[in-house]
Coordinates of C-alpha atoms in Angstrom, one line a residue:
M1 CA 7.0 -57.0 -30.6
A2 CA 7.2 -53.3 -31.3
N3 CA 9.0 -51.7 -34.2
T4 CA 11.3 -48.7 -33.8
E5 CA 8.5 -46.1 -34.2
A6 CA 6.3 -47.8 -31.7
A7 CA 9.1 -48.2 -29.2
L8 CA 10.0 -44.5 -29.4
K9 CA 6.4 -43.5 -29.0
E10 CA 6.1 -45.7 -26.0
S11 CA 9.2 -44.2 -24.5
M12 CA 7.8 -40.7 -24.9
T13 CA 4.4 -41.5 -23.5
T14 CA 5.2 -44.0 -20.7
I15 CA 8.4 -42.6 -19.2
E16 CA 7.6 -39.5 -17.1
G17 CA 9.8 -36.5 -17.9
T18 CA 11.1 -37.7 -21.3
I19 CA 12.5 -34.8 -23.4
G20 CA 13.6 -37.0 -26.3
V21 CA 14.5 -40.5 -27.3
A22 CA 16.5 -42.1 -30.1
L23 CA 17.5 -45.5 -31.4
V24 CA 21.2 -45.3 -32.5
D25 CA 23.6 -47.5 -34.4
Y26 CA 26.9 -47.0 -32.6
S27 CA 29.0 -48.4 -35.4
S28 CA 27.9 -45.5 -37.7
G29 CA 26.7 -43.0 -35.1
M30 CA 23.5 -42.6 -37.0
A31 CA 20.1 -42.3 -35.4
L32 CA 17.7 -44.9 -36.8
G33 CA 14.8 -43.1 -35.3
T34 CA 14.2 -40.1 -33.1
L35 CA 11.2 -38.6 -31.3
G36 CA 11.0 -35.4 -29.2
G37 CA 14.0 -33.2 -28.7
G38 CA 13.7 -29.8 -30.3
K39 CA 15.4 -26.5 -29.5
E40 CA 16.6 -27.7 -26.1
L41 CA 18.0 -31.0 -27.5
D42 CA 19.2 -31.8 -31.0
L43 CA 18.8 -35.6 -31.1
A44 CA 21.0 -36.1 -34.2
V45 CA 23.9 -34.4 -32.4
A46 CA 23.2 -36.3 -29.2
A47 CA 23.2 -39.6 -31.1
A48 CA 26.5 -38.9 -32.7
G49 CA 28.1 -37.6 -29.5
N50 CA 26.9 -40.5 -27.4
T51 CA 28.2 -43.0 -29.9
D52 CA 31.7 -41.8 -28.9
V53 CA 30.8 -42.4 -25.2
V54 CA 29.6 -46.0 -26.0
R55 CA 32.6 -46.8 -28.1
A56 CA 35.0 -45.5 -25.5
K57 CA 33.4 -47.6 -22.8
V58 CA 33.3 -50.7 -24.9
R59 CA 37.0 -50.2 -25.8
T60 CA 37.9 -49.6 -22.2
M61 CA 36.2 -52.8 -21.1
E62 CA 38.1 -54.7 -23.8
L63 CA 41.4 -53.3 -22.6
L64 CA 40.6 -54.2 -19.0
G65 CA 39.6 -57.7 -20.1
L66 CA 36.1 -57.4 -18.6
K67 CA 33.8 -60.1 -19.9
D68 CA 30.6 -58.4 -18.9
E69 CA 27.9 -56.5 -20.7
I70 CA 27.0 -52.8 -20.3
E71 CA 23.4 -52.5 -19.3
D72 CA 23.2 -48.7 -19.4
I73 CA 25.3 -45.6 -19.0
L74 CA 24.0 -42.6 -17.0
I75 CA 25.1 -39.0 -17.6
T76 CA 23.8 -36.6 -15.0
L77 CA 23.5 -33.0 -15.8
G78 CA 22.3 -30.1 -13.7
S79 CA 18.7 -30.3 -15.1
Q80 CA 18.7 -33.6 -17.1
Y81 CA 19.5 -37.2 -17.0
H82 CA 20.8 -38.8 -20.2
L83 CA 20.4 -42.6 -20.2
I84 CA 22.1 -44.8 -22.8
R85 CA 20.8 -48.4 -22.9
L86 CA 22.8 -50.8 -25.0
L87 CA 20.5 -53.3 -26.6
T88 CA 21.2 -57.0 -26.3
G89 CA 19.7 -60.1 -28.0
R90 CA 19.2 -61.1 -31.5
N91 CA 19.4 -58.4 -34.2
H92 CA 20.2 -55.7 -31.7
N93 CA 24.0 -55.8 -31.8
G94 CA 25.5 -52.4 -32.1
L95 CA 22.4 -50.5 -31.1
F96 CA 21.5 -48.4 -28.1
L97 CA 18.4 -46.5 -26.9
Y98 CA 19.2 -42.9 -25.9
L99 CA 16.8 -41.2 -23.5
A100 CA 17.0 -37.6 -22.2
L101 CA 14.9 -36.9 -19.1
D102 CA 14.0 -33.7 -17.3
K103 CA 15.4 -34.3 -13.8
E104 CA 12.6 -32.5 -11.9
R105 CA 9.8 -34.5 -13.7
S106 CA 11.4 -37.9 -13.9
N107 CA 12.0 -40.9 -11.7
L108 CA 15.3 -42.5 -12.8
A109 CA 14.7 -45.9 -11.4
M110 CA 11.3 -46.1 -13.2
A111 CA 12.8 -44.8 -16.4
R112 CA 15.5 -47.5 -16.3
H113 CA 12.8 -50.1 -15.6
Q114 CA 10.5 -48.9 -18.5
L115 CA 13.4 -48.7 -20.9
K116 CA 14.4 -52.3 -20.2
K117 CA 10.8 -53.3 -20.9
I118 CA 10.7 -51.4 -24.1
E119 CA 14.0 -53.0 -25.2
A120 CA 12.6 -56.4 -24.6
E121 CA 9.7 -55.7 -26.9
L122 CA 11.7 -54.0 -29.6
E123 CA 12.0 -55.7 -33.0
V124 CA 14.5 -54.1 -35.3

């Protein structure tokens, strides 16, 4: 089992093209941990903003009566992918991993696969 810091480090080092990563509590919008980012990406702002995206999707699913779980949400920009992976399992309720990727240096399918693996090992 990996703690938050180890999971964020693994994301940065094993997922090709990663710009930044954060573990976010979407009930508060607060990042519980961040790594990477910088001038090109303010992870605190991204965590808060993507909290609104997650809340909107969860609310929409409730209104539609969908009894399914969100695996991830993908936002495709001109030069980046933003991947939001809602965490499931014990002690993960209300959390998501947020990953920003450089489109030219990343493989989206592999990033999704690696993020799922990191989620499974994460102990919060």
